[in-house]
C-alpha cells in the first residue's frame, strides 16, 4: 500500500511520523534544561529545540522526497543527522485513507512543504508549553492543502505525551474531536506576545465577549477546531508562511477559513514573500466575509502598508 500510495498521501504520512519525532526532541531539550536561546530579532527567539527539531524534520523529509521543495523557519540546516533523528516510517493509520481524486496526480515538483519546527517559541521559553506545536504544511502550487499540527506537551488520557492532528482538503481531518464554539458568545483568540496599537484597534472592532491571549498560530487554530474560540485575529505582520500553511489546511479541511485580514488567501508557492504582511483572520462556523467587514477599512489598509 505505502509504496503505491500517491505522493501526497506518502508526504502526509511521513510528516505525521516526523512531527511526532520532532515533538520528542522538543520535550528532551526542555528536560535537559539548557535551551540555548538566540535572539533572531525583536520578540523573535530561537532555541536548541527549534534548531534540532528542524534538522530532524527536514533531513527526514528530504531523504524520502528528494525532489520536493522544503522551506523551514530556521533556514539552511545541517542535514547530517544521527539515525535516531532520521524518520523512515510512514504513519500506517493515515495510509488507510484513500487519496482525494484532485491530488492523485500531483507531482513532487508541484509541492512546497512549509516547516515550522516549533511554533510558539516565546511561550516555550516562558513555560507555557501547552501553546507549543510542530507545524508541517503541504502546499500544491499556491494553495495550502495538507497540514500536520503536533502538540508535544498534550497529555493523552492514557498518560502518553503528544497529540497529532492532520487535515487534507478533500479528505477531512483526524486526531481530534471537533466541537462547535458556544452559541450566543463571540470569543476571539489572539497573540499574547506580538500586539501593537493597530492590532488592538482591530480587536476593538469586534463585539467580543472574551479575548484569549495565547501563543502560536497552530495553537490558536486548534482553539477554533475545539470550540474554544470563534475567530483568530492577528492584525499585524509578523507571522510567516510556515506559521499559517499547516493551520490553514487543517482548518479549511474542517470547513473553516484562514485568510489575511482583507479576507484573501495567501499564496504558498516557493517564491512568495515569507512574511504574512496583512495579518491573519481565521474562523470556523462563522460568516468569514462579515468578520472582515467588521474591521474598519482604514485599519485594514494600515496593516502591512509599506
Ligand atoms: N513579530 C514576529 N516575529 C517573529 N515571529 C512572529 C512574529 N509574530 C508572530 N510570529 C510567529 O507567529 C506565531 C504566532 O504569533 P503569536 O503567538 O504572536 O500570535 C509566533 O509563535 C511566531 O512563530 P514562532 O514561535 O514559530 O517563531
Ligand atoms: Mg520563530
Ligand atoms: Mg511559528
Ligand atoms: Mg517556529
Short mmCIF file of C-alpha atoms and ligand atoms in Angstrom, two decimals:
data_model
loop_
_atom_site.label_atom_id
_atom_site.label_comp_id
_atom_site.label_asym_id
_atom_site.label_seq_id
_atom_site.Cartn_x
_atom_site.Cartn_y
_atom_site.Cartn_z
CA UNK A 1 0.00 0.00 0.00
CA UNK A 2 2.64 2.56 1.14
CA UNK A 3 4.83 2.23 -1.94
CA UNK A 4 1.88 2.61 -4.29
CA UNK A 5 0.02 5.41 -2.50
CA UNK A 6 0.02 8.77 -4.33
CA UNK A 7 2.90 11.02 -3.32
CA UNK A 8 0.69 13.49 -1.36
CA UNK A 9 -0.51 10.60 0.85
CA UNK A 10 3.08 9.49 1.47
CA UNK A 11 4.18 13.07 2.22
CA UNK A 12 1.32 13.40 4.73
CA UNK A 13 2.05 10.00 6.33
CA UNK A 14 5.76 10.74 6.57
CA UNK A 15 5.08 14.22 8.01
CA UNK A 16 2.83 12.73 10.72
CA UNK A 17 5.60 10.33 11.84
CA UNK A 18 8.27 13.03 11.59
CA UNK A 19 6.28 15.64 13.54
CA UNK A 20 5.91 13.13 16.40
CA UNK A 21 9.68 12.55 16.46
CA UNK A 22 10.31 16.32 16.43
CA UNK A 23 7.92 16.64 19.38
CA UNK A 24 10.07 14.15 21.31
CA UNK A 25 13.17 16.24 20.58
CA UNK A 26 11.38 19.39 21.83
CA UNK A 27 10.46 17.62 25.11
CA UNK A 28 14.03 16.30 25.52
CA UNK A 29 15.61 19.76 25.15
CA UNK A 30 13.29 21.14 27.83
CA UNK A 31 14.02 18.19 30.12
CA UNK A 32 17.78 18.76 29.80
CA UNK A 33 17.17 22.40 30.74
CA UNK A 34 19.68 24.22 28.51
CA UNK A 35 17.51 25.96 25.90
CA UNK A 36 20.39 27.68 24.04
CA UNK A 37 18.32 30.80 23.30
CA UNK A 38 19.42 33.05 20.41
CA UNK A 39 17.55 36.29 19.57
CA UNK A 40 16.81 36.45 15.83
CA UNK A 41 15.12 39.85 16.26
CA UNK A 42 12.70 41.71 18.50
CA UNK A 43 10.38 39.20 20.22
CA UNK A 44 11.80 36.50 17.94
CA UNK A 45 13.72 33.89 19.94
CA UNK A 46 15.18 30.63 18.63
CA UNK A 47 16.19 27.71 20.87
CA UNK A 48 18.10 24.45 20.57
CA UNK A 49 14.70 22.78 20.26
CA UNK A 50 13.80 24.87 17.17
CA UNK A 51 17.16 24.05 15.55
CA UNK A 52 17.18 20.34 16.37
CA UNK A 53 13.53 19.73 15.51
CA UNK A 54 14.02 21.46 12.14
CA UNK A 55 17.09 19.31 11.37
CA UNK A 56 15.12 16.15 12.18
CA UNK A 57 12.13 17.16 10.04
CA UNK A 58 14.00 18.45 7.00
CA UNK A 59 16.60 15.67 6.95
CA UNK A 60 13.86 13.02 7.16
CA UNK A 61 11.55 14.55 4.53
CA UNK A 62 14.40 15.48 2.15
CA UNK A 63 15.74 11.94 2.25
CA UNK A 64 12.33 10.44 1.46
CA UNK A 65 11.26 13.10 -1.06
CA UNK A 66 14.47 14.46 -2.60
CA UNK A 67 12.73 16.44 -5.36
CA UNK A 68 10.17 18.19 -3.15
CA UNK A 69 10.94 21.79 -2.17
CA UNK A 70 11.06 22.19 1.62
CA UNK A 71 11.25 25.58 3.35
CA UNK A 72 11.86 25.71 7.11
CA UNK A 73 11.72 28.65 9.52
CA UNK A 74 15.24 28.18 10.81
CA UNK A 75 16.95 28.49 7.42
CA UNK A 76 19.56 26.14 5.96
CA UNK A 77 20.23 23.35 8.45
CA UNK A 78 22.94 20.71 8.70
CA UNK A 79 21.12 17.65 7.39
CA UNK A 80 23.77 15.23 8.59
CA UNK A 81 21.75 13.91 11.50
CA UNK A 82 22.06 10.83 13.69
CA UNK A 83 19.97 7.79 12.70
CA UNK A 84 17.75 8.39 15.70
CA UNK A 85 16.57 11.67 14.10
CA UNK A 86 16.08 10.20 10.64
CA UNK A 87 12.45 9.13 10.50
CA UNK A 88 11.78 6.45 7.94
CA UNK A 89 8.27 5.31 8.92
CA UNK A 90 5.07 6.37 7.21
CA UNK A 91 2.04 6.61 9.50
CA UNK A 92 0.17 3.43 8.56
CA UNK A 93 -3.14 4.58 10.00
CA UNK A 94 -3.18 7.63 7.71
CA UNK A 95 -2.35 5.47 4.70
CA UNK A 96 -5.59 3.54 5.22
CA UNK A 97 -7.45 6.56 3.75
CA UNK A 98 -7.90 6.85 0.02
CA UNK A 99 -6.41 9.82 -1.78
CA UNK A 100 -8.89 12.52 -2.88
CA UNK A 101 -9.16 12.43 -6.69
CA UNK A 102 -7.90 16.01 -7.08
CA UNK A 103 -4.46 15.18 -5.59
CA UNK A 104 -3.84 11.77 -7.17
CA UNK A 105 -1.66 13.05 -10.00
CA UNK A 106 0.17 15.85 -8.22
CA UNK A 107 3.90 15.58 -8.92
CA UNK A 108 6.71 16.14 -6.41
CA UNK A 109 7.74 19.34 -8.20
CA UNK A 110 4.25 20.83 -7.62
CA UNK A 111 4.68 20.70 -3.82
CA UNK A 112 6.20 23.00 -1.27
CA UNK A 113 6.50 21.74 2.32
CA UNK A 114 6.49 24.60 4.85
CA UNK A 115 8.09 23.62 8.15
CA UNK A 116 7.74 25.43 11.47
CA UNK A 117 9.67 23.06 13.73
CA UNK A 118 8.43 24.79 16.89
CA UNK A 119 5.58 27.28 16.81
CA UNK A 120 5.23 29.31 19.99
CA UNK A 121 8.93 29.61 20.82
CA UNK A 122 8.44 32.65 23.08
CA UNK A 123 5.88 30.66 25.10
CA UNK A 124 8.18 27.59 25.16
CA UNK A 125 10.92 29.68 26.79
CA UNK A 126 8.43 31.09 29.30
CA UNK A 127 6.99 27.74 30.38
CA UNK A 128 3.64 27.93 28.54
CA UNK A 129 4.43 24.64 26.85
CA UNK A 130 0.82 23.77 26.09
CA UNK A 131 0.88 26.53 23.39
CA UNK A 132 3.73 24.83 21.50
CA UNK A 133 3.10 22.96 18.24
CA UNK A 134 5.12 21.45 15.40
CA UNK A 135 3.71 22.56 12.03
CA UNK A 136 4.23 20.85 8.69
CA UNK A 137 2.20 22.37 5.85
CA UNK A 138 1.85 20.98 2.36
CA UNK A 139 1.13 23.38 -0.46
CA UNK A 140 0.24 22.38 -4.00
CA UNK A 141 1.09 25.26 -6.33
CA UNK A 142 -0.37 28.30 -4.50
CA UNK A 143 -2.77 26.56 -2.12
CA UNK A 144 -2.33 25.17 1.40
CA UNK A 145 -3.89 21.72 1.01
CA UNK A 146 -2.48 19.50 3.74
CA UNK A 147 -1.27 20.07 7.27
CA UNK A 148 0.00 18.47 10.44
CA UNK A 149 -0.30 20.17 13.84
CA UNK A 150 1.51 18.20 16.54
CA UNK A 151 1.30 19.17 20.22
CA UNK A 152 4.33 17.75 22.04
CA UNK A 153 3.05 18.60 25.53
CA UNK A 154 -0.53 17.36 25.21
CA UNK A 155 -1.15 14.60 27.72
CA UNK A 156 -3.35 11.80 26.41
CA UNK A 157 -5.85 10.17 28.81
CA UNK A 158 -3.55 7.09 28.99
CA UNK A 159 -0.64 9.31 30.05
CA UNK A 160 1.11 9.27 26.68
CA UNK A 161 2.59 12.65 25.74
CA UNK A 162 1.78 14.29 22.42
CA UNK A 163 -1.14 14.55 20.04
CA UNK A 164 -1.08 14.79 16.25
CA UNK A 165 -3.84 16.49 14.28
CA UNK A 166 -3.96 16.33 10.48
CA UNK A 167 -6.08 17.74 7.69
CA UNK A 168 -6.16 17.22 3.95
CA UNK A 169 -8.58 19.15 1.75
CA UNK A 170 -10.98 16.78 0.04
CA UNK A 171 -10.40 14.11 2.70
CA UNK A 172 -11.06 15.77 6.07
CA UNK A 173 -9.29 15.85 9.41
CA UNK A 174 -8.12 13.44 12.08
CA UNK A 175 -6.57 13.24 15.55
CA UNK A 176 -9.10 15.34 17.48
CA UNK A 177 -12.81 15.77 18.08
CA UNK A 178 -14.31 18.89 16.53
CA UNK A 179 -16.51 20.89 18.91
CA UNK A 180 -18.62 23.91 17.83
CA UNK A 181 -17.88 27.16 19.67
CA UNK A 182 -20.61 28.22 22.12
CA UNK A 183 -23.65 29.97 20.65
CA UNK A 184 -24.54 33.44 21.94
CA UNK A 185 -20.89 34.40 22.55
CA UNK A 186 -18.08 35.69 20.38
CA UNK A 187 -14.68 34.63 21.68
CA UNK A 188 -11.52 35.87 19.97
CA UNK A 189 -8.17 34.14 20.25
CA UNK A 190 -5.14 36.32 19.63
CA UNK A 191 -1.44 36.94 20.28
CA UNK A 192 0.00 37.30 23.76
CA UNK A 193 3.46 38.42 22.62
CA UNK A 194 3.15 40.44 19.37
CA UNK A 195 0.43 43.07 19.92
CA UNK A 196 0.51 46.76 18.95
CA UNK A 197 -1.89 49.73 18.80
CA UNK A 198 -3.24 48.94 15.32
CA UNK A 199 -3.83 45.30 16.24
CA UNK A 200 -5.69 46.44 19.36
CA UNK A 201 -7.86 48.73 17.19
CA UNK A 202 -8.81 45.74 15.03
CA UNK A 203 -9.68 43.68 18.13
CA UNK A 204 -11.85 46.51 19.45
CA UNK A 205 -13.90 46.43 16.24
CA UNK A 206 -15.46 43.12 17.25
CA UNK A 207 -18.13 42.98 19.93
CA UNK A 208 -16.33 40.10 21.58
CA UNK A 209 -17.49 38.51 24.80
CA UNK A 210 -13.96 37.32 25.63
CA UNK A 211 -10.41 37.67 24.28
CA UNK A 212 -8.00 34.76 24.83
CA UNK A 213 -4.31 35.65 24.58
CA UNK A 214 -2.28 32.58 23.69
CA UNK A 215 0.91 31.82 21.77
CA UNK A 216 1.41 30.27 18.35
CA UNK A 217 -0.60 30.12 15.14
CA UNK A 218 -1.05 26.34 15.47
CA UNK A 219 -2.47 26.53 18.98
CA UNK A 220 -4.91 29.32 18.08
CA UNK A 221 -6.29 27.31 15.15
CA UNK A 222 -6.68 24.33 17.50
CA UNK A 223 -8.78 26.56 19.73
CA UNK A 224 -11.10 27.21 16.77
CA UNK A 225 -11.26 23.49 15.95
CA UNK A 226 -12.11 22.58 19.55
CA UNK A 227 -14.74 25.29 20.02
CA UNK A 228 -12.75 27.41 22.49
CA UNK A 229 -12.94 30.46 20.22
CA UNK A 230 -14.97 31.73 17.25
CA UNK A 231 -12.24 33.73 15.48
CA UNK A 232 -8.46 34.16 15.42
CA UNK A 233 -7.44 37.76 14.81
CA UNK A 234 -3.84 38.91 14.20
CA UNK A 235 -3.89 42.37 12.60
CA UNK A 236 -0.15 42.88 12.23
CA UNK A 237 2.63 41.50 10.06
CA UNK A 238 4.96 39.05 11.81
CA UNK A 239 3.77 35.56 11.24
CA UNK A 240 5.10 33.77 8.18
CA UNK A 241 4.04 31.18 5.60
CA UNK A 242 5.34 28.31 7.77
CA UNK A 243 3.11 29.57 10.62
CA UNK A 244 -0.09 29.52 8.57
CA UNK A 245 0.27 26.82 5.88
CA UNK A 246 -0.49 23.80 8.09
CA UNK A 247 -3.11 25.57 10.27
CA UNK A 248 -4.90 26.90 7.14
CA UNK A 249 -5.04 23.46 5.53
CA UNK A 250 -6.32 21.71 8.68
CA UNK A 251 -8.88 24.43 9.44
CA UNK A 252 -10.18 24.54 5.86
CA UNK A 253 -10.32 20.73 5.64
CA UNK A 254 -12.72 21.06 8.60
CA UNK A 255 -14.81 23.70 6.79
CA UNK A 256 -13.24 26.83 8.31
CA UNK A 257 -11.38 29.68 6.65
CA UNK A 258 -7.94 31.30 7.15
CA UNK A 259 -7.06 34.45 5.20
CA UNK A 260 -5.37 37.80 5.62
CA UNK A 261 -7.46 40.49 7.36
CA UNK A 262 -8.92 41.50 3.96
CA UNK A 263 -10.37 38.02 3.51
CA UNK A 264 -7.85 36.99 0.82
CA UNK A 265 -5.94 33.72 0.88
CA UNK A 266 -2.16 33.82 0.98
CA UNK A 267 -0.19 32.04 -1.75
CA UNK A 268 2.23 29.29 -0.67
CA UNK A 269 4.39 28.67 -3.74
CA UNK A 270 8.16 28.59 -3.23
CA UNK A 271 8.70 32.16 -4.47
CA UNK A 272 6.35 34.06 -2.15
CA UNK A 273 7.44 36.59 0.44
CA UNK A 274 7.71 34.72 3.73
CA UNK A 275 6.00 37.34 5.93
CA UNK A 276 2.21 37.41 6.05
CA UNK A 277 2.14 41.20 5.71
CA UNK A 278 -1.60 41.63 6.07
CA UNK A 279 -2.07 39.62 9.22
CA UNK A 280 -4.33 36.66 9.81
CA UNK A 281 -8.08 36.25 10.22
CA UNK A 282 -9.36 32.72 10.78
CA UNK A 283 -12.78 31.39 11.71
CA UNK A 284 -14.85 28.25 11.86
CA UNK A 285 -18.65 28.18 11.65
CA UNK A 286 -18.83 31.95 11.04
CA UNK A 287 -19.65 34.24 8.13
CA UNK A 288 -15.97 34.96 7.39
CA UNK A 289 -16.68 37.82 4.96
CA UNK A 290 -18.83 39.52 7.60
CA UNK A 291 -15.92 39.31 10.07
CA UNK A 292 -13.64 41.02 7.52
CA UNK A 293 -16.18 43.83 7.15
CA UNK A 294 -16.19 44.47 10.91
CA UNK A 295 -12.56 45.64 10.81
CA UNK A 296 -12.61 49.30 9.72
CA UNK A 297 -11.24 49.75 6.17
CA UNK A 298 -8.66 52.29 7.38
CA UNK A 299 -7.30 49.79 9.92
CA UNK A 300 -7.10 47.09 7.24
CA UNK A 301 -5.33 49.46 4.86
CA UNK A 302 -2.80 50.45 7.52
CA UNK A 303 -1.84 46.86 8.48
CA UNK A 304 1.15 45.87 6.43
CA UNK A 305 1.29 49.16 4.50
CA UNK A 306 4.90 49.51 3.36
N1 LIG B 1 6.89 39.69 15.09
C1 LIG B 1 7.15 38.39 14.97
N2 LIG B 1 8.42 37.95 14.83
C2 LIG B 1 8.68 36.64 14.70
N3 LIG B 1 7.75 35.67 14.72
C3 LIG B 1 6.48 36.05 14.85
C4 LIG B 1 6.11 37.41 14.99
N4 LIG B 1 4.79 37.46 15.13
C5 LIG B 1 4.34 36.20 15.07
N5 LIG B 1 5.36 35.33 14.89
C6 LIG B 1 5.27 33.88 14.73
O1 LIG B 1 3.90 33.54 14.61
C7 LIG B 1 3.48 32.78 15.76
C8 LIG B 1 2.12 33.27 16.18
O2 LIG B 1 2.23 34.58 16.71
P1 LIG B 1 1.57 34.95 18.09
O3 LIG B 1 1.85 33.89 19.09
O4 LIG B 1 2.17 36.29 18.43
O5 LIG B 1 0.12 35.02 17.78
C9 LIG B 1 4.55 33.02 16.80
O6 LIG B 1 4.59 31.96 17.70
C10 LIG B 1 5.79 33.12 15.94
O7 LIG B 1 6.17 31.81 15.49
P2 LIG B 1 7.45 31.03 16.12
O8 LIG B 1 7.18 30.86 17.57
O9 LIG B 1 7.43 29.78 15.34
O10 LIG B 1 8.63 31.90 15.82
MG1 LIG B 2 10.44 31.68 15.44
MG1 LIG B 3 5.71 29.85 14.21
MG1 LIG B 4 8.87 28.42 14.91
#
